[in-house]
mmCIF file of C-alpha atoms in Angstrom:
data_model
loop_
_atom_site.group_PDB
_atom_site.id
_atom_site.type_symbol
_atom_site.label_atom_id
_atom_site.label_comp_id
_atom_site.label_asym_id
_atom_site.label_seq_id
_atom_site.Cartn_x
_atom_site.Cartn_y
_atom_site.Cartn_z
ATOM 1 C CA MET A 1 -0.159 0.069 -0.083
ATOM 2 C CA VAL A 2 3.015 2.657 1.103
ATOM 3 C CA PHE A 3 4.610 1.549 -2.192
ATOM 4 C CA LEU A 4 1.673 2.438 -4.306
ATOM 5 C CA SER A 5 0.826 5.702 -2.558
ATOM 6 C CA CYS A 6 4.445 6.919 -3.274
ATOM 7 C CA PHE A 7 4.131 6.071 -6.769
ATOM 8 C CA PHE A 8 0.733 7.223 -7.246
ATOM 9 C CA PHE A 9 1.985 10.782 -5.819
ATOM 10 C CA SER A 10 5.347 10.881 -7.709
ATOM 11 C CA CYS A 11 3.193 10.940 -10.956
ATOM 12 C CA GLU A 12 1.639 14.104 -9.829
ATOM 13 C CA ASP A 13 3.232 17.095 -12.584
ATOM 14 C CA ASP A 14 2.343 19.580 -9.540
ATOM 15 C CA GLY A 15 1.675 22.375 -11.952
ATOM 16 C CA TYR A 16 4.980 21.480 -14.161
ATOM 17 C CA ALA A 17 2.927 20.296 -17.178
ATOM 18 C CA ASP A 18 2.700 23.705 -18.412
ATOM 19 C CA TYR A 19 5.973 25.028 -17.543
ATOM 20 C CA ASP A 20 8.208 25.938 -20.974
ATOM 21 C CA ALA A 21 11.834 26.109 -20.548
ATOM 22 C CA GLY A 22 12.104 28.003 -23.738
ATOM 23 C CA GLN A 23 15.292 28.612 -25.519
ATOM 24 C CA THR A 24 18.374 31.246 -25.409
ATOM 25 C CA ASN A 25 18.018 34.324 -27.654
ATOM 26 C CA THR A 26 21.363 33.609 -29.273
ATOM 27 C CA LYS A 27 20.710 30.087 -30.024
ATOM 28 C CA GLU A 28 21.352 30.318 -33.613
ATOM 29 C CA LEU A 29 24.898 31.595 -32.802
ATOM 30 C CA SER A 30 25.409 29.119 -30.069
ATOM 31 C CA GLY A 31 27.154 25.647 -30.531
ATOM 32 C CA GLU A 32 30.517 23.858 -30.401
ATOM 33 C CA TRP A 33 33.022 24.591 -33.220
ATOM 34 C CA TYR A 34 36.222 22.790 -34.271
ATOM 35 C CA VAL A 35 38.484 25.752 -35.601
ATOM 36 C CA SER A 36 42.373 26.302 -37.447
ATOM 37 C CA ILE A 37 43.847 29.352 -36.879
ATOM 38 C CA TYR A 38 44.884 31.169 -39.988
ATOM 39 C CA SER A 39 47.476 34.328 -40.756
ATOM 40 C CA MET A 40 45.540 37.164 -42.681
ATOM 41 C CA SER A 41 47.169 35.654 -46.138
ATOM 42 C CA GLY A 42 45.423 32.600 -45.486
ATOM 43 C CA GLU A 43 48.541 30.220 -44.174
ATOM 44 C CA GLU A 44 47.141 27.759 -41.672
ATOM 45 C CA LEU A 45 48.998 28.466 -38.119
ATOM 46 C CA SER A 46 47.432 25.366 -36.428
ATOM 47 C CA GLY A 47 45.678 21.933 -36.221
ATOM 48 C CA TYR A 48 41.827 22.084 -35.205
ATOM 49 C CA TYR A 49 40.816 22.921 -31.589
ATOM 50 C CA LEU A 50 37.383 23.383 -29.735
ATOM 51 C CA LEU A 51 36.046 26.637 -29.527
ATOM 52 C CA SER A 52 32.653 27.191 -27.840
ATOM 53 C CA THR A 53 30.040 29.945 -28.673
ATOM 54 C CA TYR A 54 27.248 30.468 -26.135
ATOM 55 C CA ASN A 55 24.783 32.968 -24.395
ATOM 56 C CA THR A 56 25.305 35.095 -21.523
ATOM 57 C CA ALA A 57 23.476 35.020 -18.270
ATOM 58 C CA ASP A 58 21.747 38.194 -19.640
ATOM 59 C CA ASN A 59 19.804 36.021 -22.473
ATOM 60 C CA ASP A 60 20.120 39.294 -24.481
ATOM 61 C CA ASN A 61 22.089 39.135 -27.693
ATOM 62 C CA THR A 62 25.517 38.792 -26.377
ATOM 63 C CA ILE A 63 27.397 35.900 -26.385
ATOM 64 C CA PHE A 64 30.591 34.341 -25.136
ATOM 65 C CA VAL A 65 33.554 33.329 -27.566
ATOM 66 C CA ASP A 66 35.483 30.786 -25.318
ATOM 67 C CA ASP A 67 38.348 28.694 -26.841
ATOM 68 C CA ASN A 68 38.350 26.730 -23.487
ATOM 69 C CA GLU A 69 42.111 27.863 -23.172
ATOM 70 C CA ASN A 70 42.952 25.915 -26.071
ATOM 71 C CA LEU A 71 44.107 28.602 -28.736
ATOM 72 C CA PHE A 72 45.329 31.802 -27.238
ATOM 73 C CA PRO A 73 43.556 31.376 -24.645
ATOM 74 C CA LEU A 74 40.211 33.596 -25.256
ATOM 75 C CA LYS A 75 37.103 34.346 -23.534
ATOM 76 C CA VAL A 76 35.496 37.335 -24.400
ATOM 77 C CA LYS A 77 31.677 39.140 -25.041
ATOM 78 C CA ALA A 78 30.393 39.958 -28.321
ATOM 79 C CA THR A 79 27.485 41.168 -29.655
ATOM 80 C CA GLY A 80 25.611 38.947 -31.806
ATOM 81 C CA ASP A 81 22.971 39.414 -34.604
ATOM 82 C CA VAL A 82 21.011 36.283 -34.738
ATOM 83 C CA GLU A 83 18.830 37.403 -37.663
ATOM 84 C CA ASN A 84 21.763 37.760 -40.021
ATOM 85 C CA LEU A 85 24.098 35.486 -37.887
ATOM 86 C CA ASN A 86 27.261 37.146 -37.177
ATOM 87 C CA PHE A 87 28.871 38.813 -34.121
ATOM 88 C CA SER A 88 31.637 41.282 -33.540
ATOM 89 C CA THR A 89 33.363 43.220 -30.446
ATOM 90 C CA THR A 90 35.656 45.769 -29.773
ATOM 91 C CA ASP A 91 38.351 45.935 -27.210
ATOM 92 C CA ALA A 92 36.639 43.573 -24.797
ATOM 93 C CA ALA A 93 38.320 42.137 -21.720
ATOM 94 C CA ASN A 94 39.471 38.980 -22.152
ATOM 95 C CA LEU A 95 38.504 36.934 -19.273
ATOM 96 C CA TYR A 96 41.196 34.476 -19.507
ATOM 97 C CA ASP A 97 44.111 37.198 -20.059
ATOM 98 C CA GLU A 98 43.999 39.949 -17.328
ATOM 99 C CA GLU A 99 45.983 42.255 -19.381
ATOM 100 C CA GLY A 100 44.410 40.901 -22.620
ATOM 101 C CA VAL A 101 41.899 42.569 -24.570
ATOM 102 C CA ALA A 102 40.186 41.340 -28.052
ATOM 103 C CA THR A 103 38.842 42.889 -31.326
ATOM 104 C CA ILE A 104 36.655 40.154 -33.300
ATOM 105 C CA THR A 105 35.413 41.511 -36.980
ATOM 106 C CA GLU A 106 33.584 40.135 -39.295
ATOM 107 C CA GLY A 107 32.194 37.042 -36.999
ATOM 108 C CA LEU A 108 29.877 34.938 -39.500
ATOM 109 C CA ILE A 109 28.245 31.614 -39.404
ATOM 110 C CA ILE A 110 26.901 30.013 -42.398
ATOM 111 C CA PRO A 111 24.293 27.385 -42.338
ATOM 112 C CA ASN A 112 25.372 24.555 -44.231
ATOM 113 C CA GLY A 113 28.357 26.630 -45.232
ATOM 114 C CA THR A 114 31.246 23.594 -45.453
ATOM 115 C CA LYS A 115 32.161 19.756 -44.479
ATOM 116 C CA ALA A 116 33.449 18.745 -41.439
ATOM 117 C CA SER A 117 36.878 17.415 -41.837
ATOM 118 C CA GLY A 118 36.485 13.515 -41.580
ATOM 119 C CA SER A 119 33.017 12.557 -41.997
ATOM 120 C CA ARG A 120 32.725 15.316 -44.839
ATOM 121 C CA THR A 121 28.845 15.762 -43.323
ATOM 122 C CA VAL A 122 27.442 18.883 -44.694
ATOM 123 C CA VAL A 123 27.767 21.448 -41.273
ATOM 124 C CA ASP A 124 27.319 25.039 -40.359
ATOM 125 C CA SER A 125 30.959 26.693 -40.734
ATOM 126 C CA LEU A 126 32.141 30.105 -38.586
ATOM 127 C CA SER A 127 34.575 32.396 -39.023
ATOM 128 C CA PHE A 128 35.948 35.676 -37.514
ATOM 129 C CA GLN A 129 39.073 37.917 -37.727
ATOM 130 C CA ILE A 130 40.493 38.588 -34.391
ATOM 131 C CA GLU A 131 43.076 40.831 -32.965
ATOM 132 C CA LEU A 132 44.672 40.672 -29.636
ATOM 133 C CA ALA A 133 46.329 43.684 -28.040
ATOM 134 C CA ASN A 134 49.248 41.906 -26.373
ATOM 135 C CA ASP A 135 50.003 39.664 -29.514
ATOM 136 C CA PRO A 136 52.123 41.587 -32.238
ATOM 137 C CA ASP A 137 51.430 38.732 -34.819
ATOM 138 C CA SER A 138 47.984 39.116 -34.643
ATOM 139 C CA PRO A 139 45.290 40.082 -36.594
ATOM 140 C CA TYR A 140 44.178 36.039 -37.222
ATOM 141 C CA ILE A 141 41.587 34.551 -39.059
ATOM 142 C CA VAL A 142 39.558 31.799 -37.166
ATOM 143 C CA ALA A 143 37.619 29.469 -39.067
ATOM 144 C CA GLY A 144 35.989 26.018 -38.584
ATOM 145 C CA TYR A 145 33.008 23.843 -38.559
ATOM 146 C CA ARG A 146 30.085 22.799 -35.962
ATOM 147 C CA ASP A 147 30.710 19.573 -33.966
ATOM 148 C CA THR A 148 29.205 16.818 -35.559
ATOM 149 C CA GLY A 149 29.225 14.570 -32.669
ATOM 150 C CA PHE A 150 31.075 12.005 -35.002
ATOM 151 C CA ALA A 151 34.156 10.650 -33.637
ATOM 152 C CA GLU A 152 35.888 11.260 -36.774
ATOM 153 C CA ASP A 153 35.205 14.713 -36.566
ATOM 154 C CA ASP A 154 36.465 15.369 -33.611
ATOM 155 C CA HIS A 155 40.152 16.774 -33.062
#
């Protein structure tokens, strides 16, 4: 009897049936990406690294561009334009480098804009130019593809 009453009461929704968690305002700009660094002349300077783009706690049109301390390191807030799938920032504080600031220009996501490196699956592409105030070799081009979830595309 006790078991049945616990089972019965655990199935109540207590008002959560109508709860909608919703989506973030920047979901179209958010994702996990495998990117490489290129010189401004197009010379590849690195292999692939994981980069993340995701919403801020404000859930407005601001995103974090975060290399998970794999590349420069880099973690900055950028202003996103969801309708045009682009983003940028000027002299943004680099949260992984107390003395550094970064400027991102020409940030762009192209739906189905490229193929993943291993599986050749058609995926979204991401690219942007970045200038790091404390890196005399910058600016750079960062470009890559959305994570497919396939092991052969992970680098």
